Coordinates of C-alpha atoms in Angstrom, one line a residue:
M1 CA -110.8 110.1 100.2
A2 CA -113.7 110.8 102.6
P3 CA -112.3 114.2 103.7
E4 CA -111.7 115.1 100.0
R5 CA -115.3 114.2 99.2
F6 CA -116.5 116.3 102.2
V7 CA -114.6 119.3 101.0
A8 CA -115.8 118.9 97.4
V9 CA -119.5 118.7 98.6
A10 CA -119.0 121.7 100.8
L11 CA -117.5 123.7 98.0
V12 CA -120.4 122.8 95.6
V13 CA -123.0 123.7 98.2
A14 CA -121.3 127.0 98.9
L15 CA -121.0 127.8 95.2
V16 CA -124.7 127.1 94.6
L17 CA -125.7 129.3 97.6
L18 CA -123.5 132.1 96.3
N19 CA -125.0 131.8 92.9
Q20 CA -128.5 131.9 94.3
A21 CA -127.5 135.0 96.3
E22 CA -126.2 136.6 93.1
V23 CA -129.5 135.9 91.4
G24 CA -131.3 137.6 94.3
I25 CA -129.1 140.7 94.0
L26 CA -129.9 140.9 90.3
I27 CA -133.6 140.8 91.1
R28 CA -133.1 143.6 93.6
L29 CA -131.2 145.6 91.1
N30 CA -134.0 145.0 88.6
F31 CA -136.5 146.8 90.9
F32 CA -133.8 149.5 91.5
N33 CA -133.7 150.0 87.8
R34 CA -137.5 150.6 87.7
A35 CA -137.4 153.1 90.6
W36 CA -134.4 154.9 89.2
F37 CA -135.9 155.4 85.7
D38 CA -139.2 156.5 87.3
A39 CA -137.2 159.1 89.3
I40 CA -135.6 160.3 86.1
Q41 CA -138.9 160.6 84.3
A42 CA -140.4 162.5 87.3
R43 CA -137.2 164.6 87.5
N44 CA -137.0 163.7 91.2
A45 CA -133.3 164.3 92.1
T46 CA -133.8 163.2 95.8
I47 CA -135.0 159.7 94.9
F48 CA -132.5 159.5 92.0
W49 CA -129.5 160.0 94.3
Q50 CA -131.1 157.9 97.1
Q51 CA -131.5 154.9 94.8
L52 CA -128.0 155.3 93.4
L53 CA -126.1 155.7 96.7
L54 CA -128.2 153.7 99.1
V55 CA -129.5 150.9 96.9
F56 CA -127.3 150.4 93.9
A57 CA -123.8 151.1 95.4
P58 CA -124.0 148.8 98.4
W59 CA -125.6 145.9 96.5
A60 CA -123.1 146.3 93.6
F61 CA -120.2 146.2 96.1
V62 CA -121.6 143.0 97.7
Y63 CA -122.1 141.5 94.2
V64 CA -118.5 142.2 93.2
A65 CA -117.2 140.7 96.5
M66 CA -119.2 137.6 96.1
A67 CA -118.0 137.3 92.5
V68 CA -114.3 137.3 93.7
I69 CA -115.1 134.8 96.5
E70 CA -116.9 132.6 93.9
F71 CA -113.9 132.7 91.6
F72 CA -111.5 131.5 94.3
M73 CA -113.9 128.7 95.5
R74 CA -114.5 127.6 91.9
S75 CA -110.8 127.4 91.1
M76 CA -110.2 125.3 94.2
L77 CA -113.1 123.0 93.3
V78 CA -111.8 122.7 89.7
I79 CA -108.2 121.7 90.6
R80 CA -109.5 119.2 93.3
W81 CA -111.9 117.7 90.8
R82 CA -109.2 117.4 88.1
R83 CA -106.9 115.7 90.6
C84 CA -109.6 113.2 91.5
L85 CA -110.6 112.4 87.9
T86 CA -106.9 112.2 86.8
D87 CA -106.2 109.8 89.6
H88 CA -109.2 107.7 88.7
F89 CA -108.4 107.4 85.0
L90 CA -104.6 107.0 85.6
S91 CA -105.2 104.3 88.1
R92 CA -107.6 102.4 85.8
W93 CA -105.3 102.9 82.8
L94 CA -102.2 101.5 84.6
A95 CA -104.0 98.8 86.6
H96 CA -103.6 95.2 85.5
H97 CA -101.4 96.3 82.5
N98 CA -104.5 97.9 80.9
H99 CA -102.3 100.5 79.2
Y100 CA -100.7 97.7 77.2
R101 CA -103.8 95.7 76.6
I102 CA -105.7 98.8 75.2
S103 CA -103.2 98.6 72.2
L104 CA -104.5 95.0 71.6
V105 CA -108.2 95.9 71.5
A106 CA -109.5 96.1 68.0
S107 CA -111.1 99.5 68.6
Q108 CA -108.0 100.9 70.3
T109 CA -108.2 104.4 71.7
D110 CA -106.0 107.1 70.2
N111 CA -103.8 109.2 72.3
P112 CA -104.7 108.2 75.9
D113 CA -102.1 110.7 77.1
Q114 CA -104.1 113.5 75.7
R115 CA -107.3 112.2 77.2
I116 CA -105.8 112.2 80.6
A117 CA -103.8 115.4 80.4
E118 CA -106.2 117.6 78.4
D119 CA -109.7 116.1 78.0
I120 CA -110.2 115.7 81.7
F121 CA -109.3 119.4 82.2
R122 CA -111.6 120.3 79.3
F123 CA -114.4 118.2 80.8
I124 CA -114.3 120.0 84.1
N125 CA -113.9 123.7 83.0
G126 CA -113.3 123.6 79.3
G127 CA -109.5 123.8 79.8
A128 CA -109.8 127.5 80.4
D129 CA -106.6 129.2 81.8
G130 CA -107.9 132.7 81.9
S131 CA -106.7 133.6 78.4
V132 CA -109.7 132.1 76.5
T133 CA -113.3 131.5 77.3
A134 CA -114.2 127.9 77.7
Y135 CA -116.9 125.9 79.5
G136 CA -116.9 122.5 81.2
I137 CA -119.2 120.4 83.3
Y138 CA -118.8 122.7 86.3
D139 CA -119.5 125.9 84.3
F140 CA -122.5 124.4 82.6
S141 CA -123.8 123.0 85.9
I142 CA -123.6 126.4 87.6
L143 CA -124.9 128.2 84.6
L144 CA -127.8 125.8 84.5
V145 CA -128.6 126.3 88.2
S146 CA -128.3 130.1 87.7
T147 CA -130.4 130.0 84.5
V148 CA -133.2 128.0 86.1
S149 CA -133.2 130.3 89.1
S150 CA -133.2 133.4 86.9
F151 CA -135.9 131.9 84.7
V152 CA -138.2 131.2 87.7
S153 CA -137.6 134.5 89.4
F154 CA -137.9 136.7 86.3
A155 CA -140.7 134.7 84.8
V156 CA -142.8 135.6 87.8
V157 CA -141.9 139.3 87.4
L158 CA -142.6 139.2 83.6
W159 CA -145.9 137.4 84.1
N160 CA -147.1 139.9 86.6
L161 CA -145.9 142.9 84.5
S162 CA -147.6 141.6 81.3
Q163 CA -150.7 140.1 83.0
S164 CA -153.0 142.6 81.4
F165 CA -151.4 142.8 78.0
T166 CA -153.5 142.2 74.9
L167 CA -152.8 140.6 71.6
P168 CA -151.5 143.2 69.1
G169 CA -154.4 144.8 67.2
T170 CA -157.1 143.2 69.5
S171 CA -158.7 143.6 72.9
I172 CA -158.1 140.0 73.9
V173 CA -156.2 139.9 77.2
V174 CA -153.5 137.1 77.4
P175 CA -152.2 136.6 81.0
G176 CA -148.4 136.6 81.0
F177 CA -148.4 137.6 77.3
L178 CA -144.7 138.4 77.1
F179 CA -143.8 135.2 78.9
W180 CA -145.4 133.2 76.0
V181 CA -143.8 135.4 73.4
A182 CA -140.4 134.7 75.0
L183 CA -141.1 130.9 75.2
I184 CA -142.1 130.6 71.5
Y185 CA -139.3 132.9 70.4
A186 CA -136.7 130.8 72.3
A187 CA -138.1 127.4 71.2
S188 CA -138.0 128.3 67.5
G189 CA -134.4 129.8 67.8
T190 CA -133.2 126.7 69.7
L191 CA -134.5 124.3 67.0
V192 CA -132.9 126.3 64.1
T193 CA -129.6 126.5 66.0
H194 CA -129.4 122.8 66.6
V195 CA -130.2 122.0 62.9
I196 CA -127.5 124.3 61.7
G197 CA -124.8 123.4 64.3
R198 CA -125.2 119.7 65.0
P199 CA -122.3 118.7 62.7
L200 CA -119.9 120.6 65.0
I201 CA -119.9 117.8 67.6
G202 CA -118.2 115.3 65.2
L203 CA -115.9 118.0 63.8
Y204 CA -114.7 118.9 67.3
F205 CA -114.1 115.3 68.1
K206 CA -112.0 114.8 64.9
R207 CA -110.1 118.1 65.6
Q208 CA -108.9 116.9 69.1
H209 CA -107.9 113.6 67.5
M210 CA -105.9 115.3 64.7
E211 CA -104.3 117.8 67.1
A212 CA -103.1 114.9 69.3
D213 CA -101.8 113.0 66.3
F214 CA -100.0 116.0 64.9
R215 CA -98.3 116.7 68.3
F216 CA -97.4 113.0 68.8
S217 CA -95.8 112.9 65.3
L218 CA -93.5 115.8 66.3
A219 CA -92.7 114.2 69.7
R220 CA -91.9 110.9 68.0
L221 CA -89.6 112.7 65.6
R222 CA -87.8 114.2 68.6
E223 CA -87.5 110.8 70.2
Y224 CA -86.0 109.2 67.0
T225 CA -84.0 112.2 65.9
E226 CA -80.7 110.2 65.5
Q227 CA -82.3 107.5 63.4
V228 CA -84.0 110.0 61.2
A229 CA -80.7 111.9 60.7
L230 CA -78.7 108.8 60.0
L231 CA -81.2 107.7 57.3
G232 CA -81.6 111.2 55.9
G233 CA -85.3 111.0 56.5
E234 CA -86.0 114.6 57.1
A235 CA -87.9 115.0 53.8
A236 CA -90.0 112.0 54.5
E237 CA -90.7 113.3 58.0
Q238 CA -91.6 116.7 56.7
H239 CA -94.0 115.2 54.2
A240 CA -95.7 113.0 56.9
V241 CA -96.0 115.9 59.3
A242 CA -97.3 118.2 56.6
Q243 CA -99.9 115.6 55.7
R244 CA -101.2 115.5 59.3
F245 CA -101.2 119.3 59.5
S246 CA -103.1 119.5 56.1
A247 CA -105.8 117.2 57.6
L248 CA -105.9 119.4 60.7
V249 CA -106.3 122.5 58.5
A250 CA -109.1 120.9 56.5
N251 CA -110.9 120.1 59.7
Y252 CA -110.3 123.6 61.0
M253 CA -111.9 125.1 57.8
N254 CA -114.9 122.8 58.1
V255 CA -115.3 124.0 61.7
I256 CA -115.0 127.7 60.6
F257 CA -117.6 127.4 57.8
R258 CA -120.0 125.6 60.2
L259 CA -119.4 128.2 62.9
M260 CA -120.1 131.0 60.4
R261 CA -123.6 129.6 59.8
V262 CA -124.2 129.2 63.5
T263 CA -122.9 132.7 64.2
A264 CA -124.9 134.3 61.5
F265 CA -128.1 132.9 63.0
T266 CA -127.3 133.5 66.7
A267 CA -126.0 137.0 66.0
T268 CA -129.2 137.9 64.2
F269 CA -131.2 136.3 67.0
G270 CA -129.2 138.2 69.6
Q271 CA -129.8 141.5 67.8
L272 CA -133.6 141.0 67.7
S273 CA -133.9 139.8 71.3
P274 CA -133.5 143.2 73.1
I275 CA -136.0 144.9 70.7
I276 CA -138.9 142.5 71.0
P277 CA -140.1 143.5 74.5
F278 CA -140.0 147.2 73.5
V279 CA -142.0 146.4 70.4
F280 CA -144.7 144.8 72.4
T281 CA -144.7 147.3 75.3
A282 CA -144.3 150.5 73.2
P283 CA -148.1 150.7 72.4
F284 CA -149.0 150.6 76.1
Y285 CA -146.3 153.2 76.9
F286 CA -147.4 155.6 74.2
A287 CA -151.0 155.2 75.2
G288 CA -150.0 156.2 78.8
K289 CA -151.0 152.9 80.3
I290 CA -147.4 152.2 81.7
E291 CA -144.6 154.4 82.9
L292 CA -141.0 154.4 81.5
G293 CA -139.7 152.5 84.6
V294 CA -142.3 149.7 84.0
M295 CA -141.3 149.6 80.4
T296 CA -137.6 149.2 81.1
Q297 CA -138.3 146.7 83.9
T298 CA -140.5 144.7 81.6
A299 CA -137.8 144.7 78.9
Q300 CA -135.1 143.6 81.4
A301 CA -137.3 140.9 82.8
F302 CA -138.1 139.7 79.2
G303 CA -134.4 139.7 78.5
Q304 CA -133.6 137.5 81.5
V305 CA -136.4 135.1 80.7
A306 CA -135.4 135.0 77.0
S307 CA -131.8 134.5 78.0
A308 CA -132.6 131.6 80.2
L309 CA -134.8 130.0 77.5
T310 CA -132.1 130.5 74.8
F311 CA -129.3 129.0 76.9
F312 CA -128.9 126.3 74.3
I313 CA -128.5 128.9 71.6
S314 CA -126.1 131.1 73.5
Y315 CA -123.7 128.3 74.4
Y316 CA -124.3 126.0 71.4
T317 CA -120.7 126.0 70.1
Y318 CA -119.4 125.4 73.6
L319 CA -121.8 122.6 74.2
A320 CA -120.8 121.0 70.9
A321 CA -117.1 121.1 72.0
F322 CA -118.0 119.8 75.5
K323 CA -120.0 116.9 74.0
S324 CA -117.0 115.9 71.9
V325 CA -114.8 115.9 75.1
V326 CA -117.4 113.7 76.9
D327 CA -117.4 111.3 73.9
R328 CA -113.6 111.0 74.0
L329 CA -113.5 110.4 77.8
T330 CA -116.4 107.9 77.5
S331 CA -114.8 106.0 74.7
F332 CA -111.5 105.9 76.7
D333 CA -113.4 104.6 79.7
V334 CA -115.0 101.9 77.5
A335 CA -111.6 100.9 76.1
I336 CA -110.2 100.6 79.6
T337 CA -113.1 98.4 80.5
Q338 CA -112.5 96.2 77.5
A339 CA -108.8 95.9 78.3
Q340 CA -109.8 95.0 81.9
A341 CA -112.1 92.3 80.6
L342 CA -109.2 90.8 78.7
S343 CA -107.3 90.6 82.0
D344 CA -110.3 89.2 84.0
A345 CA -111.1 86.6 81.3
G346 CA -107.5 85.9 80.4
P347 CA -107.5 82.2 79.6
V348 CA -103.8 81.7 80.4
H349 CA -103.8 80.9 84.1
I350 CA -100.7 81.8 86.0
A351 CA -100.5 80.1 89.4
N352 CA -98.1 82.0 91.7
V353 CA -96.6 79.3 93.8
E354 CA -93.5 80.4 95.7
R355 CA -90.3 78.5 96.0
T356 CA -91.2 75.6 93.8
P357 CA -88.5 73.5 92.0
G358 CA -89.2 75.4 88.8
I359 CA -91.7 76.7 86.3
S360 CA -94.2 74.3 84.8
M361 CA -96.1 75.0 81.5
D362 CA -99.0 72.7 80.6
D363 CA -101.4 72.7 77.6
I364 CA -100.3 76.2 76.5
V365 CA -101.8 77.6 73.3
L366 CA -101.0 81.2 72.6
L367 CA -102.9 83.1 70.0
L368 CA -102.5 86.3 68.1
P369 CA -105.3 89.0 68.6
D370 CA -106.9 87.7 65.4
G371 CA -107.2 84.2 66.9
K372 CA -104.4 82.6 64.9
P373 CA -102.3 80.2 67.0
V374 CA -98.7 81.2 67.3
I375 CA -97.2 78.7 69.8
K376 CA -98.1 75.4 71.5
I377 CA -96.5 73.8 74.5
D378 CA -97.9 70.5 75.7
H379 CA -95.7 70.3 78.8
L380 CA -92.4 72.0 79.7
N381 CA -90.5 72.4 83.0
L382 CA -87.9 75.0 83.7
S383 CA -85.8 74.0 86.7
R384 CA -84.3 76.4 89.2
G385 CA -80.6 76.9 88.7
E386 CA -80.6 75.6 85.1
D387 CA -80.2 78.5 82.7
A388 CA -81.9 78.0 79.4
A389 CA -81.6 79.6 75.9
V390 CA -84.6 79.9 73.6
S391 CA -84.0 80.0 69.9
G392 CA -86.1 79.9 66.8
P393 CA -87.0 81.8 63.7
S394 CA -88.2 85.4 63.9
G395 CA -91.9 85.6 64.4
S396 CA -92.2 82.1 65.9
G397 CA -93.7 83.4 69.2
K398 CA -90.7 83.6 71.5
S399 CA -91.4 87.1 72.8
T400 CA -95.1 86.3 73.0
L401 CA -94.2 83.4 75.3
F402 CA -92.4 85.8 77.6
R403 CA -95.4 88.2 77.6
A404 CA -97.6 85.3 78.7
I405 CA -95.1 84.5 81.5
A406 CA -95.2 88.2 82.5
G407 CA -99.1 87.9 82.6
I408 CA -99.7 90.7 80.1
W409 CA -100.7 88.5 77.0
P410 CA -104.4 87.8 77.2
Y411 CA -104.9 85.6 74.1
G412 CA -104.6 81.9 74.6
E413 CA -105.2 79.1 77.1
G414 CA -103.2 76.8 79.4
R415 CA -101.5 76.9 82.8
I416 CA -98.2 78.4 83.9
S417 CA -97.3 77.5 87.5
G418 CA -94.4 78.1 89.8
L419 CA -94.0 81.8 89.3
D420 CA -93.8 84.4 92.0
G421 CA -94.6 87.7 90.2
T422 CA -92.6 89.7 92.8
D423 CA -89.5 87.7 92.2
T424 CA -89.5 87.6 88.4
M425 CA -88.0 90.1 86.0
I426 CA -88.4 90.3 82.2
V427 CA -86.1 92.5 80.2
P428 CA -87.2 93.5 76.7
P429 CA -84.7 94.1 73.8
R430 CA -85.3 97.9 74.0
P431 CA -85.4 99.0 77.6
Y432 CA -87.6 101.8 78.8
L433 CA -85.6 104.7 80.2
P434 CA -87.8 107.4 82.0
I435 CA -87.0 111.0 81.5
G436 CA -85.3 112.3 84.6
T437 CA -82.1 111.7 86.5
L438 CA -79.8 108.8 85.7
R439 CA -80.4 107.5 89.2
A440 CA -84.1 107.2 88.5
A441 CA -83.5 105.6 85.1
V442 CA -81.2 102.9 86.7
S443 CA -83.5 102.3 89.7
Y444 CA -86.6 101.9 87.5
P445 CA -89.2 100.4 88.2
A446 CA -88.2 101.0 91.8
L447 CA -88.6 104.6 93.0
P448 CA -85.5 106.7 93.4
G449 CA -84.0 106.2 96.9
N450 CA -84.7 102.5 97.0
Y451 CA -81.0 101.8 96.2
S452 CA -78.0 103.7 97.6
D453 CA -75.7 105.6 95.3
D454 CA -73.0 103.1 96.1
E455 CA -75.1 100.2 94.9
I456 CA -76.0 102.0 91.7
R457 CA -72.4 103.0 91.0
S458 CA -71.3 99.4 91.6
A459 CA -73.9 98.0 89.2
L460 CA -72.9 100.5 86.5
V461 CA -69.2 99.6 86.9
D462 CA -70.1 95.9 86.7
V463 CA -71.9 96.4 83.4
Y464 CA -69.0 98.3 82.0
L465 CA -70.4 101.8 82.2
P466 CA -67.9 103.5 84.5
N467 CA -68.3 106.7 82.6
L468 CA -71.8 107.1 84.0
V469 CA -71.1 106.8 87.7
D470 CA -70.6 110.5 88.2
R471 CA -73.8 111.5 86.3
L472 CA -76.4 110.1 88.6
D473 CA -78.0 113.6 89.3
R474 CA -78.1 114.7 85.7
E475 CA -81.5 114.9 84.1
E476 CA -81.6 113.9 80.4
V477 CA -83.7 112.1 77.8
W478 CA -81.5 109.1 78.4
S479 CA -83.0 107.1 75.5
Q480 CA -81.4 109.8 73.2
Q481 CA -78.2 110.3 75.2
L482 CA -77.2 106.6 75.4
S483 CA -76.5 104.2 72.6
S484 CA -78.6 101.0 72.2
G485 CA -75.8 98.9 73.7
E486 CA -75.5 101.3 76.7
Q487 CA -79.2 101.3 77.2
Q488 CA -79.2 97.5 77.3
R489 CA -76.4 97.6 79.9
V490 CA -78.4 100.0 82.0
A491 CA -81.2 97.4 82.0
I492 CA -78.7 94.7 83.1
A493 CA -77.6 97.1 85.9
R494 CA -81.3 97.1 87.0
V495 CA -81.2 93.4 87.2
L496 CA -78.2 93.5 89.5
L497 CA -80.0 95.9 91.8
M498 CA -83.3 93.9 91.8
R499 CA -81.7 90.5 92.2
P500 CA -84.7 88.4 90.9
S501 CA -85.0 84.7 91.3
W502 CA -86.1 84.3 87.7
L503 CA -84.7 86.5 84.9
F504 CA -86.1 86.4 81.3
L505 CA -83.9 88.2 78.8
D506 CA -85.6 88.9 75.5
E507 CA -82.6 89.6 73.2
S508 CA -81.5 91.9 75.9
T509 CA -77.8 91.9 74.8
S510 CA -78.4 92.0 71.1
A511 CA -76.9 95.5 70.7
V512 CA -73.5 94.6 72.2
D513 CA -70.7 92.5 70.7
E514 CA -70.3 88.8 71.6
E515 CA -67.3 89.4 73.8
L516 CA -69.1 91.9 75.9
E517 CA -72.2 89.8 75.9
A518 CA -70.2 86.9 77.4
K519 CA -68.8 89.2 80.0
L520 CA -72.3 90.5 81.0
Y521 CA -73.5 86.9 81.4
A522 CA -70.4 86.2 83.5
V523 CA -71.3 89.2 85.7
L524 CA -74.9 87.9 86.1
A525 CA -73.6 84.5 87.1
R526 CA -71.1 85.9 89.6
R527 CA -73.4 88.6 91.2
L528 CA -76.6 86.6 91.1
P529 CA -75.8 83.0 91.8
N530 CA -79.4 82.2 92.9
T531 CA -81.0 83.6 89.7
T532 CA -82.2 81.3 86.9
I533 CA -81.8 82.9 83.5
V534 CA -83.9 82.2 80.5
S535 CA -82.7 84.0 77.3
I536 CA -84.0 84.6 73.8
G537 CA -81.3 85.0 71.3
H538 CA -80.4 84.5 67.6
R539 CA -76.7 84.2 68.0
S540 CA -75.2 80.7 68.3
A541 CA -72.7 82.0 70.8
I542 CA -75.5 82.6 73.4
L543 CA -76.2 78.9 73.5
R544 CA -72.8 78.2 75.1
L545 CA -73.7 80.6 77.9
H546 CA -76.6 78.4 79.1
Q547 CA -77.0 74.8 80.2
R548 CA -80.1 74.1 78.3
H549 CA -81.3 74.8 74.8
L550 CA -85.0 75.2 74.0
A551 CA -85.9 75.5 70.3
M552 CA -89.0 76.7 68.4
R553 CA -90.0 74.2 65.8
S554 CA -92.5 74.8 63.0
A555 CA -95.6 72.7 63.3
G556 CA -98.0 73.8 60.6
S557 CA -99.5 77.2 61.3
C558 CA -97.8 77.7 64.7
S559 CA -94.6 76.8 66.6
I560 CA -93.9 74.2 69.2
L561 CA -91.3 74.8 72.0
R562 CA -89.3 71.7 73.1
D563 CA -85.8 70.7 74.1
A564 CA -83.4 70.9 71.2
A565 CA -81.6 67.8 72.6
E566 CA -84.8 65.8 72.4
D567 CA -85.3 67.0 68.8
D568 CA -81.8 66.0 67.9
S569 CA -82.2 62.5 69.5
A570 CA -85.5 62.0 67.7
R571 CA -84.0 62.9 64.3
A572 CA -81.0 60.7 65.0
A573 CA -83.3 57.8 65.8
S574 CA -85.5 58.3 62.8
P575 CA -85.0 56.1 59.7
G576 CA -82.7 57.5 57.1
S577 CA -81.1 60.0 59.4

């Protein structure tokens, strides 16, 4: 990280120095302009060609060479900066399951993928790829440095040139008269531009949100294309996508109408700017008090000072778009911090004690994000080697319990001890299959190469997917290529490769028939004799595949998890049973 920072600092310093050198060249060309026009007025051909060939040509060549070098150095800085910020946000987003917990925060952030992939690039250089003009923090920083340098340099020139100018129609001398004219002119223009264009910031923020939602709705349709086709949902999808696009168009038109007002003012302002210095210097020129070269130099210096002072006006629309990007990245960073706070203050304490006789849960109360209790456990032990099945009504909190065991559910209190996070695996009902090779999909979350091809093929054969053993190198969207049952069997193949000590299956075989389900559990028992399995299931057949049955029982507003055998004994011993 230190060498990267050193390179970044060196690039910034070099770019600032280059920019200052370019400003110096522009000042030198400003004096060339004066001498050249004076030579034209005097009809002095010798000085005309001398200034053109010996002053303008070499300095113009140097300026062009510096501009090319600056472009290369700027491009290198931009990509390094983007890589650094992307790593920063991606690391924070993925750390401590923040990517999951952000979805639980009340003010959840929309489209974090867009904020990492696009907003960071827009923040640095406006997302410009050479085909459009855009500005980011780098561009505005360099422009600001250049603008300040130009302002200071040309303000001195303008002040000296207009030091003896008088107020129009009077004999009152105002030192630096045109400098004050430029200052008042720019200040009034800036104020009017901001009043007209301020709503653009909110409009740009909404546009990026709507663009991301529109793109995501199309990507989601692509992901669930089979389900949509089976249900004949094309008309509903077209209606939903059209609604999102209509909102996008409405926002676009609002931006256009607002930009029309800003453009009308800034264009008028820009048309007047070049004329003003000539209006104020013309009386002195016609009176013979200044030469044509002085008049043009004064106009050029006025233009540079006015341009520096009207920076806000010239780049207002770009600044508005940039401000919306900053707001999106800031809100994303705040959301990550909130998600991290949920992790740091997570009341369910998980004590990672290795190689204990089992898992112990004490005084557990798990809550929904709105604070409503969903499950209570006073005390429960899960013994190693004793497979357990968890049953209960839908919505009773079974999956929430597994999330708490995984350490990703932040709402609740209590203590779970006996877990070794590196030796525990939880398989959800719908497994995640990354886009890429089948080898990568089966190896996930391990990186490709952690398991040999023979190990992967053996695992696929054991889960009754022999048809996939010769497709390890094929790259596909496997969540669309494989059926739900095949996807669940790929997840079981991962289990065979990882060989965890504790395996929690959350309806992980619900998409296969009961006969195949029994065969898969038999494979797990044979291949992983030291793995303890805890399963959630709604089929009665799954109870026969485990030695212990834990049942969710309703207790008012939440559920209580306890041994089904204890409940049966209690009911048998109760009067009237």
